[in-house]
JSON list of C-alpha atoms in Angstrom, two decimals:
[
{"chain": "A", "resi": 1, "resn": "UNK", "atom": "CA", "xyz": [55.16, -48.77, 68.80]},
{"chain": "A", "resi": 2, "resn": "UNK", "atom": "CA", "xyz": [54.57, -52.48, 67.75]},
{"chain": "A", "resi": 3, "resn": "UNK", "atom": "CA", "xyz": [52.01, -52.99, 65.01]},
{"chain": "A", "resi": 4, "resn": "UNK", "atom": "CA", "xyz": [50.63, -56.30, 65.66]},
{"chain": "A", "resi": 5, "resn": "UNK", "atom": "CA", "xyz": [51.29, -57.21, 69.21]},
{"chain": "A", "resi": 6, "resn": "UNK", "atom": "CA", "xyz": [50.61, -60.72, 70.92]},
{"chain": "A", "resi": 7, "resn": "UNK", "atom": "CA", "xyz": [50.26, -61.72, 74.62]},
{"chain": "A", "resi": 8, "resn": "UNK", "atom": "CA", "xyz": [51.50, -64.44, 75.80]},
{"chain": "A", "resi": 9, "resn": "UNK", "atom": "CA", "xyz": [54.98, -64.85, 73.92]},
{"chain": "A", "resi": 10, "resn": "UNK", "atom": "CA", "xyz": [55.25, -68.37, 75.75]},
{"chain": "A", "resi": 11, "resn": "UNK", "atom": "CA", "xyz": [52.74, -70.32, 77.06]},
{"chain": "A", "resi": 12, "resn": "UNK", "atom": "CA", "xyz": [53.56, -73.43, 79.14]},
{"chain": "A", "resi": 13, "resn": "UNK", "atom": "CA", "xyz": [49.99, -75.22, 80.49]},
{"chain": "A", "resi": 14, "resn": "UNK", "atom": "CA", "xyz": [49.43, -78.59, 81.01]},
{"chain": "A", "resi": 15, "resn": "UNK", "atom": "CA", "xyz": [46.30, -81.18, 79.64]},
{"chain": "A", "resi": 16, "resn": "UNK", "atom": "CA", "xyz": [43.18, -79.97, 80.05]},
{"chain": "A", "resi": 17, "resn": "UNK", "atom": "CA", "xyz": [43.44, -76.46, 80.97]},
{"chain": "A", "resi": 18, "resn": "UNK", "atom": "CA", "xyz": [42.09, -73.59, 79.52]},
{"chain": "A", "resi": 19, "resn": "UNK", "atom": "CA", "xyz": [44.17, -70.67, 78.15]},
{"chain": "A", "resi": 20, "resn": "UNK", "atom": "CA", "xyz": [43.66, -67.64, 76.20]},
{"chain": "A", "resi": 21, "resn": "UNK", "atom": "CA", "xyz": [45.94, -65.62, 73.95]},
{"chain": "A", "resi": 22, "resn": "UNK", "atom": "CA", "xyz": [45.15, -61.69, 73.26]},
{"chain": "A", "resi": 23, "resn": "UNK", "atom": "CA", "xyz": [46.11, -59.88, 69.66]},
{"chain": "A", "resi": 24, "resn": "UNK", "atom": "CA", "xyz": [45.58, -56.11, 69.73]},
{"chain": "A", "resi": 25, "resn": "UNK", "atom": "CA", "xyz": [46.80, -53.89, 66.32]},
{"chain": "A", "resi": 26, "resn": "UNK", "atom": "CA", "xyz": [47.31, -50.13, 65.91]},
{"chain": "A", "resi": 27, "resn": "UNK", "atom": "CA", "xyz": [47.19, -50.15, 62.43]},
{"chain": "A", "resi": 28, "resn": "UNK", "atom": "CA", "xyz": [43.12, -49.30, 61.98]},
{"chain": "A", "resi": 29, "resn": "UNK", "atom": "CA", "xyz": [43.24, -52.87, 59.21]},
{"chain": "A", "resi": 30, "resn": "UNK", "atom": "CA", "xyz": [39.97, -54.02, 59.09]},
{"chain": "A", "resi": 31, "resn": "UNK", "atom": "CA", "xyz": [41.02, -58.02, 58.97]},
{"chain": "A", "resi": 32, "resn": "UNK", "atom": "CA", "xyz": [42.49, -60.28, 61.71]},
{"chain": "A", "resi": 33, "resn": "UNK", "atom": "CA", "xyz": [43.35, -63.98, 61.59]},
{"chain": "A", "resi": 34, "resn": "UNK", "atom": "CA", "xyz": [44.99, -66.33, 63.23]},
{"chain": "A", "resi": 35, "resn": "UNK", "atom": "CA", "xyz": [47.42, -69.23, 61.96]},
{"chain": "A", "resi": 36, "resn": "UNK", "atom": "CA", "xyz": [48.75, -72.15, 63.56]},
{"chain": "A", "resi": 37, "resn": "UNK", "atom": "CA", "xyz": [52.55, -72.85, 62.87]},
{"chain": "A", "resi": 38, "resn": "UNK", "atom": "CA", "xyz": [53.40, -76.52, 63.35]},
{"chain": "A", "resi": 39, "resn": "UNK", "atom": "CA", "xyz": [56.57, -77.96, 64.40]},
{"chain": "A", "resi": 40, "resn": "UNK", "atom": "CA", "xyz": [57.66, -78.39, 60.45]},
{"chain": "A", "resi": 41, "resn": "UNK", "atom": "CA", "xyz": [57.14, -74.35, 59.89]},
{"chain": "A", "resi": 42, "resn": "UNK", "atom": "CA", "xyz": [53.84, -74.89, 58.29]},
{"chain": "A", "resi": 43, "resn": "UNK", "atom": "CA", "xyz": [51.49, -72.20, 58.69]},
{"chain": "A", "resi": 44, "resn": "UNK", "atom": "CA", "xyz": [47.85, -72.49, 58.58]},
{"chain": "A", "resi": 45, "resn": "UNK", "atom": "CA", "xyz": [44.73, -69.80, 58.89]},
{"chain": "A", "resi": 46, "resn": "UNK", "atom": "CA", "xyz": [42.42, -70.98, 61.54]},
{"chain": "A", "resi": 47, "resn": "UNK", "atom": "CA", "xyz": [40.17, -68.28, 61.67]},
{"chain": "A", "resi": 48, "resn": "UNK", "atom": "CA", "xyz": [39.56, -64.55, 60.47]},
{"chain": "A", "resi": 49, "resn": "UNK", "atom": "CA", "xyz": [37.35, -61.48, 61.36]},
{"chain": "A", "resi": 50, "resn": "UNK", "atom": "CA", "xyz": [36.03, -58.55, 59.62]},
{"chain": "A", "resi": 51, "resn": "UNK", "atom": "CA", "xyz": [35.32, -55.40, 61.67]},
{"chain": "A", "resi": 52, "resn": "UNK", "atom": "CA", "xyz": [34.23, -58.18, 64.34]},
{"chain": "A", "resi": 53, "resn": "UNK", "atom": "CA", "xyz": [32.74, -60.61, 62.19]},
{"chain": "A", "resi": 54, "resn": "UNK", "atom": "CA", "xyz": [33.63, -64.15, 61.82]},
{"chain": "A", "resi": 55, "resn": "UNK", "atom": "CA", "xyz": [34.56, -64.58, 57.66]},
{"chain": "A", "resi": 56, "resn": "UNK", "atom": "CA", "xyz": [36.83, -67.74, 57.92]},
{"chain": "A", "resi": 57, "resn": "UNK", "atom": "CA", "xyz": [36.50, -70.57, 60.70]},
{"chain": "A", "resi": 58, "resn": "UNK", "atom": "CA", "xyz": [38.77, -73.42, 58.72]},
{"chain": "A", "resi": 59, "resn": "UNK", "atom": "CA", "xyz": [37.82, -76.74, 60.57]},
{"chain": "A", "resi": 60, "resn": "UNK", "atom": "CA", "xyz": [39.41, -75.70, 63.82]},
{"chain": "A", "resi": 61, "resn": "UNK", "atom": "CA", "xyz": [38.15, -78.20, 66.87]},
{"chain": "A", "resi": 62, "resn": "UNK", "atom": "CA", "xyz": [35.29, -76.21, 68.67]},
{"chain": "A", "resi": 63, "resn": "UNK", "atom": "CA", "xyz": [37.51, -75.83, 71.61]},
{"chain": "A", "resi": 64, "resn": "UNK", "atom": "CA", "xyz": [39.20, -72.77, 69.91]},
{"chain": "A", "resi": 65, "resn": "UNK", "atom": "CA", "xyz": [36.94, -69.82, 70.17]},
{"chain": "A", "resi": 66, "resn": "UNK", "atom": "CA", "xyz": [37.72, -66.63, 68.98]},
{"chain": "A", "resi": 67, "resn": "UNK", "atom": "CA", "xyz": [36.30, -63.39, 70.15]},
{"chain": "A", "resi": 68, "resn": "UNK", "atom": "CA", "xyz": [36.97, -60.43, 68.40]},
{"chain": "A", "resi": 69, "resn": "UNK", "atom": "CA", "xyz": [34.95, -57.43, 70.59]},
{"chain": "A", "resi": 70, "resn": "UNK", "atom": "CA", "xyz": [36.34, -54.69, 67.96]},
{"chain": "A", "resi": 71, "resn": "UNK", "atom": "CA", "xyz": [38.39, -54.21, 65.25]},
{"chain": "A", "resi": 72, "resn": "UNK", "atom": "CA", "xyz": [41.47, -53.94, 66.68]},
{"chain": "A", "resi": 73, "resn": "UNK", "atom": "CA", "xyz": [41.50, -56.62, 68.86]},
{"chain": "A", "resi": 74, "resn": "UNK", "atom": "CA", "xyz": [41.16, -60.80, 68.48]},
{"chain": "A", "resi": 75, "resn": "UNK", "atom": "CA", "xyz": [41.49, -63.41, 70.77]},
{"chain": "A", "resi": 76, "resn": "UNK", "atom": "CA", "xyz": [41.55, -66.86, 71.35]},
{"chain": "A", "resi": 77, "resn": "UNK", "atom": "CA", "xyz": [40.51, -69.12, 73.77]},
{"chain": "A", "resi": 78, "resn": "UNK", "atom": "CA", "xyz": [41.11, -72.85, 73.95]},
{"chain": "A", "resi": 79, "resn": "UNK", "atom": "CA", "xyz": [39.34, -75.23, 76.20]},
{"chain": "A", "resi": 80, "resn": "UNK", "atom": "CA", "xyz": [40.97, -78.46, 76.88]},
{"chain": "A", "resi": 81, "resn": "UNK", "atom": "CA", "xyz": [43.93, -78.58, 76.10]},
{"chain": "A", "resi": 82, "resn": "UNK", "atom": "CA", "xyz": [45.92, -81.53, 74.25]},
{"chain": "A", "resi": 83, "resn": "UNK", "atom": "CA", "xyz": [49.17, -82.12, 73.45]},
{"chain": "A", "resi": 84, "resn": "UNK", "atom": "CA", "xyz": [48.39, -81.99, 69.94]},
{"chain": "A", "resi": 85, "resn": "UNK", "atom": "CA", "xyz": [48.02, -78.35, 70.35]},
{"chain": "A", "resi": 86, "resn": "UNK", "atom": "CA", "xyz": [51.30, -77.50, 71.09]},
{"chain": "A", "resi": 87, "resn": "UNK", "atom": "CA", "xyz": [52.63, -75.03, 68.34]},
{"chain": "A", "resi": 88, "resn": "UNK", "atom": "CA", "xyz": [53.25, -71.47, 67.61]},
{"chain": "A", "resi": 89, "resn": "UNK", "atom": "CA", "xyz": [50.10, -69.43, 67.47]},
{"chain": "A", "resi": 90, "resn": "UNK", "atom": "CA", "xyz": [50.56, -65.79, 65.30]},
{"chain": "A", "resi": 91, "resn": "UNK", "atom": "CA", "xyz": [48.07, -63.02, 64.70]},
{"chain": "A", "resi": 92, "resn": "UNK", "atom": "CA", "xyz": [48.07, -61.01, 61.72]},
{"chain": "A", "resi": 93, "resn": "UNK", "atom": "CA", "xyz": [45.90, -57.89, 60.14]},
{"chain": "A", "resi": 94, "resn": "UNK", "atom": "CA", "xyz": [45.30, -56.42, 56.79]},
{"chain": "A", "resi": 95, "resn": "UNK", "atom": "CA", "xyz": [42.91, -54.12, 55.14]},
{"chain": "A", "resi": 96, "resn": "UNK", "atom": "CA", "xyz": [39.65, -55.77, 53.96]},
{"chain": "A", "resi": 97, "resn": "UNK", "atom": "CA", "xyz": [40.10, -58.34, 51.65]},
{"chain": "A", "resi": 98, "resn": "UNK", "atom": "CA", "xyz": [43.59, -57.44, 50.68]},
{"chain": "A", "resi": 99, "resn": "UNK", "atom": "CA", "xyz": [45.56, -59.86, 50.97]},
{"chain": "A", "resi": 100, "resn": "UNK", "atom": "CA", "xyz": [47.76, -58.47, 48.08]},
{"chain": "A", "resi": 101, "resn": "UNK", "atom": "CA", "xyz": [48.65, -55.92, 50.35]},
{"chain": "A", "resi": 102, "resn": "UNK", "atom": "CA", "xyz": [50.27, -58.31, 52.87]},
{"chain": "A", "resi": 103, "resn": "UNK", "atom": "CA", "xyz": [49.75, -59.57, 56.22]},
{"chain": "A", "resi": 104, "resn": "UNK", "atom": "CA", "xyz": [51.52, -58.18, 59.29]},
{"chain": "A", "resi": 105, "resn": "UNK", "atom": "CA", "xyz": [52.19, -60.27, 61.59]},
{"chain": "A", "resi": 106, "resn": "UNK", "atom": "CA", "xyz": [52.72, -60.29, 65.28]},
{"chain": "A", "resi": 107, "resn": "UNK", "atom": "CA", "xyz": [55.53, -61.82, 66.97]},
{"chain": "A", "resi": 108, "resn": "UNK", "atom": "CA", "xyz": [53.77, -65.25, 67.60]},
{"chain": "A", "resi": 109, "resn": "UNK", "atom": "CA", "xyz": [52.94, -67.08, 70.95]},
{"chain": "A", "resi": 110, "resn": "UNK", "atom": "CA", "xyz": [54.99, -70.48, 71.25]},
{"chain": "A", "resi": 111, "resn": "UNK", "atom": "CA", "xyz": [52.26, -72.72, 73.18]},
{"chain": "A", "resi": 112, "resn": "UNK", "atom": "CA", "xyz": [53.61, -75.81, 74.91]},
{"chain": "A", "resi": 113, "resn": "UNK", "atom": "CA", "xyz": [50.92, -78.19, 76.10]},
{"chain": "A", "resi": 114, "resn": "UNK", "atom": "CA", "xyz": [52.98, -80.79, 78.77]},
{"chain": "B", "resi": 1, "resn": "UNK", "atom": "CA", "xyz": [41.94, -77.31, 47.44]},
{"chain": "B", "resi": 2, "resn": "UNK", "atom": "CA", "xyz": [44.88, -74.67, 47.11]},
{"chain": "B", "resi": 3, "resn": "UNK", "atom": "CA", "xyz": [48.29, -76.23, 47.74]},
{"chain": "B", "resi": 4, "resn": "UNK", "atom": "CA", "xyz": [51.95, -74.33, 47.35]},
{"chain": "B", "resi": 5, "resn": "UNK", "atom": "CA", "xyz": [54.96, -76.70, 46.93]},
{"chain": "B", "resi": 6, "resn": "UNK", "atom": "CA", "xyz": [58.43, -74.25, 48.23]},
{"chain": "B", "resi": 7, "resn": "UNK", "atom": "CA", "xyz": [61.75, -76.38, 46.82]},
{"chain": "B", "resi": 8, "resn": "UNK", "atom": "CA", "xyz": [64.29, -76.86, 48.12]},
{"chain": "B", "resi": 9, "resn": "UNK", "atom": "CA", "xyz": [63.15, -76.99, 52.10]},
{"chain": "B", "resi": 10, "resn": "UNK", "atom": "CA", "xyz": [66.60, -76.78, 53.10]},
{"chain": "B", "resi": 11, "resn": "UNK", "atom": "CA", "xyz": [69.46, -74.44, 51.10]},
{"chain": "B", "resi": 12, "resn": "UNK", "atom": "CA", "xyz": [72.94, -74.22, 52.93]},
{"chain": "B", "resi": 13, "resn": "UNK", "atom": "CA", "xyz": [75.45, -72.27, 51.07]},
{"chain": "B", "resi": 14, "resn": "UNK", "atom": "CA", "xyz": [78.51, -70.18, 51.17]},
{"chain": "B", "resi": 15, "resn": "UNK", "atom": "CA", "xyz": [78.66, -66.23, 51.37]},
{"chain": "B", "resi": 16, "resn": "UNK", "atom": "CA", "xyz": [78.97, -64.84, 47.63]},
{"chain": "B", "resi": 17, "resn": "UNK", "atom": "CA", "xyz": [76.92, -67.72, 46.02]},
{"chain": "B", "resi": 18, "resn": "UNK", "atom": "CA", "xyz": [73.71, -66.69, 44.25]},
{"chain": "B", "resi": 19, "resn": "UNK", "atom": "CA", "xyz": [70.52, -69.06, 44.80]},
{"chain": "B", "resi": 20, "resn": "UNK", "atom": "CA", "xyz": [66.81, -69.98, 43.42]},
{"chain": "B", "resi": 21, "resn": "UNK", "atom": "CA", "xyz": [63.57, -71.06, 45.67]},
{"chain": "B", "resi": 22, "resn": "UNK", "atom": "CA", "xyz": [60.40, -71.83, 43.76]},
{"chain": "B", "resi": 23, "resn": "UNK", "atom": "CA", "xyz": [57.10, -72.04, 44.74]},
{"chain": "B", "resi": 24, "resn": "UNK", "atom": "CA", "xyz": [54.29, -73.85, 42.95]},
{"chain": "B", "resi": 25, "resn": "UNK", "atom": "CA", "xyz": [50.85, -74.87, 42.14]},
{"chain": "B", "resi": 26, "resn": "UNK", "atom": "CA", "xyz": [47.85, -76.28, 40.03]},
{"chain": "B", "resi": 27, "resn": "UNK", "atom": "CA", "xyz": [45.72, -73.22, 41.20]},
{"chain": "B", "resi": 28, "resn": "UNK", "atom": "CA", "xyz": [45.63, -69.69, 39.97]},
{"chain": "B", "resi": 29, "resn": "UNK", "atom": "CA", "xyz": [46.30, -66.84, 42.71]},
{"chain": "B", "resi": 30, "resn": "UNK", "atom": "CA", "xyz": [45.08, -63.62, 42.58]},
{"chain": "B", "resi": 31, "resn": "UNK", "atom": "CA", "xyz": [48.54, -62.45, 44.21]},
{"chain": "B", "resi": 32, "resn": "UNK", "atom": "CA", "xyz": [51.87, -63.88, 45.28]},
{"chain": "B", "resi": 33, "resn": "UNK", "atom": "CA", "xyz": [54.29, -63.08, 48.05]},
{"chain": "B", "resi": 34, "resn": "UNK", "atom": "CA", "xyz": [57.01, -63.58, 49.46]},
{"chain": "B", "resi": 35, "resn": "UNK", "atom": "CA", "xyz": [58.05, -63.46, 53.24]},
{"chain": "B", "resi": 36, "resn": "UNK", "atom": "CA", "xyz": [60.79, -63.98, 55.69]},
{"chain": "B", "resi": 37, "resn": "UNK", "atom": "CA", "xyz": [60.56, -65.23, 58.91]},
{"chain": "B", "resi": 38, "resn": "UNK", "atom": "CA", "xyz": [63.22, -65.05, 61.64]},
{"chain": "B", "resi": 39, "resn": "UNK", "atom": "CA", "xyz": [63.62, -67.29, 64.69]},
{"chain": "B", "resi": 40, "resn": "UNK", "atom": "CA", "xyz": [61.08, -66.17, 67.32]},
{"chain": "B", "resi": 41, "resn": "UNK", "atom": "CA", "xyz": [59.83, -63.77, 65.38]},
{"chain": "B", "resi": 42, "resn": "UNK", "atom": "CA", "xyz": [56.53, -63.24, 62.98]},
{"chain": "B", "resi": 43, "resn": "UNK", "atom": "CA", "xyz": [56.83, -63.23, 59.34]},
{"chain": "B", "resi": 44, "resn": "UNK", "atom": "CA", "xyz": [57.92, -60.30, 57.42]},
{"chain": "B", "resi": 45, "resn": "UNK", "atom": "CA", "xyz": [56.65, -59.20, 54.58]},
{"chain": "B", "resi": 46, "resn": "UNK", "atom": "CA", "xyz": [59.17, -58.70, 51.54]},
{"chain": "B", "resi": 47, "resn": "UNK", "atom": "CA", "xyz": [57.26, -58.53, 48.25]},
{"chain": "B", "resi": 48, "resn": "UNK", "atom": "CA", "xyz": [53.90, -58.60, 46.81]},
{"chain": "B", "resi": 49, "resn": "UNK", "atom": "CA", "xyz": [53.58, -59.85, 42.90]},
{"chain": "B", "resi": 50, "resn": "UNK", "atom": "CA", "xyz": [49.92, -59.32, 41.08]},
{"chain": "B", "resi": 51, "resn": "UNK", "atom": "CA", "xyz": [50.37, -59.62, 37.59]},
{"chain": "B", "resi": 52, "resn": "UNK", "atom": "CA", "xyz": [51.65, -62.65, 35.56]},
{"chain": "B", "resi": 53, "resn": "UNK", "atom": "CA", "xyz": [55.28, -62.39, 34.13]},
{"chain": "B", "resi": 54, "resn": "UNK", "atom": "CA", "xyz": [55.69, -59.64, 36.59]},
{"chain": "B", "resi": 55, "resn": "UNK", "atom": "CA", "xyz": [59.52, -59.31, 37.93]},
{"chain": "B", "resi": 56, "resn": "UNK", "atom": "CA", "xyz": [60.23, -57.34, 40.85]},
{"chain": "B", "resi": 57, "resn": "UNK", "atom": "CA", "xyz": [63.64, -56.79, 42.50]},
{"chain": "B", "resi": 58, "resn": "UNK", "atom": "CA", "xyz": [64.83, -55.93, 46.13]},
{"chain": "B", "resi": 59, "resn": "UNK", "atom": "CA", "xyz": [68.27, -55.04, 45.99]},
{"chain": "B", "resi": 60, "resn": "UNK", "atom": "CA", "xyz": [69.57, -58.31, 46.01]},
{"chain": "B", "resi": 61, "resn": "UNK", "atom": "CA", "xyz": [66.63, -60.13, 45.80]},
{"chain": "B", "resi": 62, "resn": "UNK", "atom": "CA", "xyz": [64.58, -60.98, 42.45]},
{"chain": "B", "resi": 63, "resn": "UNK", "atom": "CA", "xyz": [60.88, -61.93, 42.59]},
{"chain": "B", "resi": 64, "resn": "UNK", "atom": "CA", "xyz": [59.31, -63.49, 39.55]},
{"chain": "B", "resi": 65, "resn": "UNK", "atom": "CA", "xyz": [55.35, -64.36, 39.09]},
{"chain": "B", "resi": 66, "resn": "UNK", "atom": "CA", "xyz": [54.32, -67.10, 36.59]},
{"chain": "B", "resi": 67, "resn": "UNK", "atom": "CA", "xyz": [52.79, -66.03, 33.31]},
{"chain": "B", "resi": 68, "resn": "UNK", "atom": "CA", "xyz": [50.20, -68.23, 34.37]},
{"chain": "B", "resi": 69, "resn": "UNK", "atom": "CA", "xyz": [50.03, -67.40, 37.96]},
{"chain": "B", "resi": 70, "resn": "UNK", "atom": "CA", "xyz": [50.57, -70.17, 39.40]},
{"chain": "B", "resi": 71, "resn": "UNK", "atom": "CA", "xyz": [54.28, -70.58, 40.02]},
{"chain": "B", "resi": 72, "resn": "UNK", "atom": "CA", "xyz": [56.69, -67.73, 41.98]},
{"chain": "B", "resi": 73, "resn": "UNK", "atom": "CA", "xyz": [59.86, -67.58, 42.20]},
{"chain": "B", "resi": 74, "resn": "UNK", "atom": "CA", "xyz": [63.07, -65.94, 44.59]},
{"chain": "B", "resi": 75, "resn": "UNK", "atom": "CA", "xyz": [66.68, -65.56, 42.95]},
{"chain": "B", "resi": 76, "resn": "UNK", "atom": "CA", "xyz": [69.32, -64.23, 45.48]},
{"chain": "B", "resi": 77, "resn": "UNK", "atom": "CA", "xyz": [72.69, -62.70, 44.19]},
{"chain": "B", "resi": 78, "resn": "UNK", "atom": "CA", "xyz": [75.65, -63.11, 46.53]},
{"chain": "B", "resi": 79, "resn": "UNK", "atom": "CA", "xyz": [74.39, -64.15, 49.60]},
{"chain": "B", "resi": 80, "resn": "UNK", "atom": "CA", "xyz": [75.34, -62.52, 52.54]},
{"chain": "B", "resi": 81, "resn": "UNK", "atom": "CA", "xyz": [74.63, -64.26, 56.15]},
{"chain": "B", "resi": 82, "resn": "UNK", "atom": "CA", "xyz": [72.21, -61.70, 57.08]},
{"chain": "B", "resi": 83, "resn": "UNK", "atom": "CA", "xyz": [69.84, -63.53, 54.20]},
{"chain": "B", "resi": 84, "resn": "UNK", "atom": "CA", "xyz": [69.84, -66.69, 56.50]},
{"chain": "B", "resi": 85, "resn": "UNK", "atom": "CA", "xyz": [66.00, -67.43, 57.46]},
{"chain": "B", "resi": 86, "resn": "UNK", "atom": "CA", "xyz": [62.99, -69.13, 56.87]},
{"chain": "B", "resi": 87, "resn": "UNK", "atom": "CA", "xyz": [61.37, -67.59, 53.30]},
{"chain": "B", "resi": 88, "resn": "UNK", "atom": "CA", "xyz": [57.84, -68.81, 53.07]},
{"chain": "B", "resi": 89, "resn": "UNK", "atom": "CA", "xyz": [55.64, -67.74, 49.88]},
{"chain": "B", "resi": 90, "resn": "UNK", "atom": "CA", "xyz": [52.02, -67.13, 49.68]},
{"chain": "B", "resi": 91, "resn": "UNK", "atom": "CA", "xyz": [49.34, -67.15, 47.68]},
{"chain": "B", "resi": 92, "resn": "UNK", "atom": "CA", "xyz": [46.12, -65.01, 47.90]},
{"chain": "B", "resi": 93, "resn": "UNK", "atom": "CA", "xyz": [42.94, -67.08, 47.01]},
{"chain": "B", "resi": 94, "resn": "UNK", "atom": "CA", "xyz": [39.92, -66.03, 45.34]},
{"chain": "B", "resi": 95, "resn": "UNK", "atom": "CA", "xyz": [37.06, -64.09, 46.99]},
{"chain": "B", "resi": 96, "resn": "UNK", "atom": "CA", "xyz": [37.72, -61.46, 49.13]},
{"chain": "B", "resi": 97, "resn": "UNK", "atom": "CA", "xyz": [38.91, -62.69, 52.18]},
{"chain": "B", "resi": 98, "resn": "UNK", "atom": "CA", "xyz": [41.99, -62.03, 52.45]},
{"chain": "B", "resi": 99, "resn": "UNK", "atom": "CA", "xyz": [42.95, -65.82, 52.78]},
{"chain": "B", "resi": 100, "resn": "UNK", "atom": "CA", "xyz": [46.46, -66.82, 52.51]},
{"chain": "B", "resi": 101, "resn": "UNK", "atom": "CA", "xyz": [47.72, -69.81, 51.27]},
{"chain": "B", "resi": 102, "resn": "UNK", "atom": "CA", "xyz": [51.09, -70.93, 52.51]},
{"chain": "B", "resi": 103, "resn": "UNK", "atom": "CA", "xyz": [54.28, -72.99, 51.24]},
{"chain": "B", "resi": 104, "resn": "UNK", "atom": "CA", "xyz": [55.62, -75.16, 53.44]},
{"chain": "B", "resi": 105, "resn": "UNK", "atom": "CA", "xyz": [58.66, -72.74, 53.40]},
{"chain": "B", "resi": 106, "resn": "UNK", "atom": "CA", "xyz": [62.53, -72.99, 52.69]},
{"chain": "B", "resi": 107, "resn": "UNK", "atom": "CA", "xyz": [64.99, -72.73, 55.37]},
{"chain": "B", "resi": 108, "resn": "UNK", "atom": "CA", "xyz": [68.34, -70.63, 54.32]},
{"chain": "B", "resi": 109, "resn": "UNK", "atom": "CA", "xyz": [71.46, -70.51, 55.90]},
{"chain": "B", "resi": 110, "resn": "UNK", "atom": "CA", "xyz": [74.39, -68.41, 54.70]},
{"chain": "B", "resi": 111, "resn": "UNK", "atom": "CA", "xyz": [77.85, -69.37, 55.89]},
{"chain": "B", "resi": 112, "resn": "UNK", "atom": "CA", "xyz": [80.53, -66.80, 56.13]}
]
């Protein structure tokens, strides 16, 4: 039974499309985020959500919009696509404000803009 | 603004030989850990550090925590090639938001 668990894995789409990438977890945390991991390995939070409430948004273009319509479940949509956004996406959880307790992660979308 | 700095990005050594990545800052965390990451796959966690000075250990794996809390670091003894991967460390910023902070990660591989 997968913890974290992200749909798409891949994602091939070319300029100027829309897609949107789901993030559901079974482990009743209270916190979701999303990172961006460039093509270096870099990762970088983009957003996070409380019990459904936005608590980070971390200069992310407007065309990403997250929607989180519970708990255990966050997803993102992206309008427009560019090239530039071409990376892998991952969704993680955690109990409230704990991030000494650790993230788990999901296994990551790998979104290819052509 | 928080920044980690992981050396070295890159680590290629034989099976049997021990190893050091370090991870550090100008900014106090409130936590430190430590995570591996294998190809096409999510990051894992391996250890959380709190308290400065504190030393934990993973079989073969050593974590360390600045006194100061700003610096981490990861000793391996006798690598094996099952400790190949990308080991990214991260720090937990102040407030409650859970917010981690990334390194820009070090990439392992273990020859047999």
């Amino acid at each position: 039974d997968t913890a974290v668990s992200q749909t798409p894995k891949y994602l091939v789409t070319q300029m100027g499309n829309d897609k949107s990438i789901k993030c559901e977890q079974n482990l009743g945390h209270d916190t979701m985020y999303w990172y961006k991991q460039d093509s270096k390995k870099f990762l970088k939070i983009m957003f996070s959500y409380n019990n459904k409430e936005l608590i980070i948004n971390e200069t992310v273009p407007n065309r990403f919009s997250p929607k989180s319509p519970d708990k255990a479940h966050l997803n993102l949509h992206i309008n427009s696509l560019e090239l530039g956004d071409s990376a892998v996406y991952f969704c993680a959880s955690s109990p409230w404000g704990q991030s000494a307790g650790g993230y788990t992660f999901g296994s990551g979308t790998r979104l290819t803009v052509v | 603004t928080q920044l980690l700095k992981q050396s070295p990005q890159f680590l290629s050594i034989q099976e049997g030989e021990n190893l050091t990545v370090y991870c550090n800052s100008s900014s106090v965390f409130s936590s430190l850990q430590w995570y591996r990451q294998e190809p096409g796959e999510g990051p894992v966690l391996l250890v959380t550090v709190v308290t400065g000075g504190e030393v934990k250990k993973l079989k073969r794996l050593t974590f360390q925590f600045g006194d100061a809390r700003k610096d981490s670091s990861l000793h391996i003894t006798a690598a094996q090639p099952g400790d190949t991967g990308l080991y990214l460390c991260a720090g937990g910023s102040s407030g409650n938001t859970g917010k981690l902070i990334f390194g820009q990660g070090t990439t392992l591989q273990v020859k047999p």
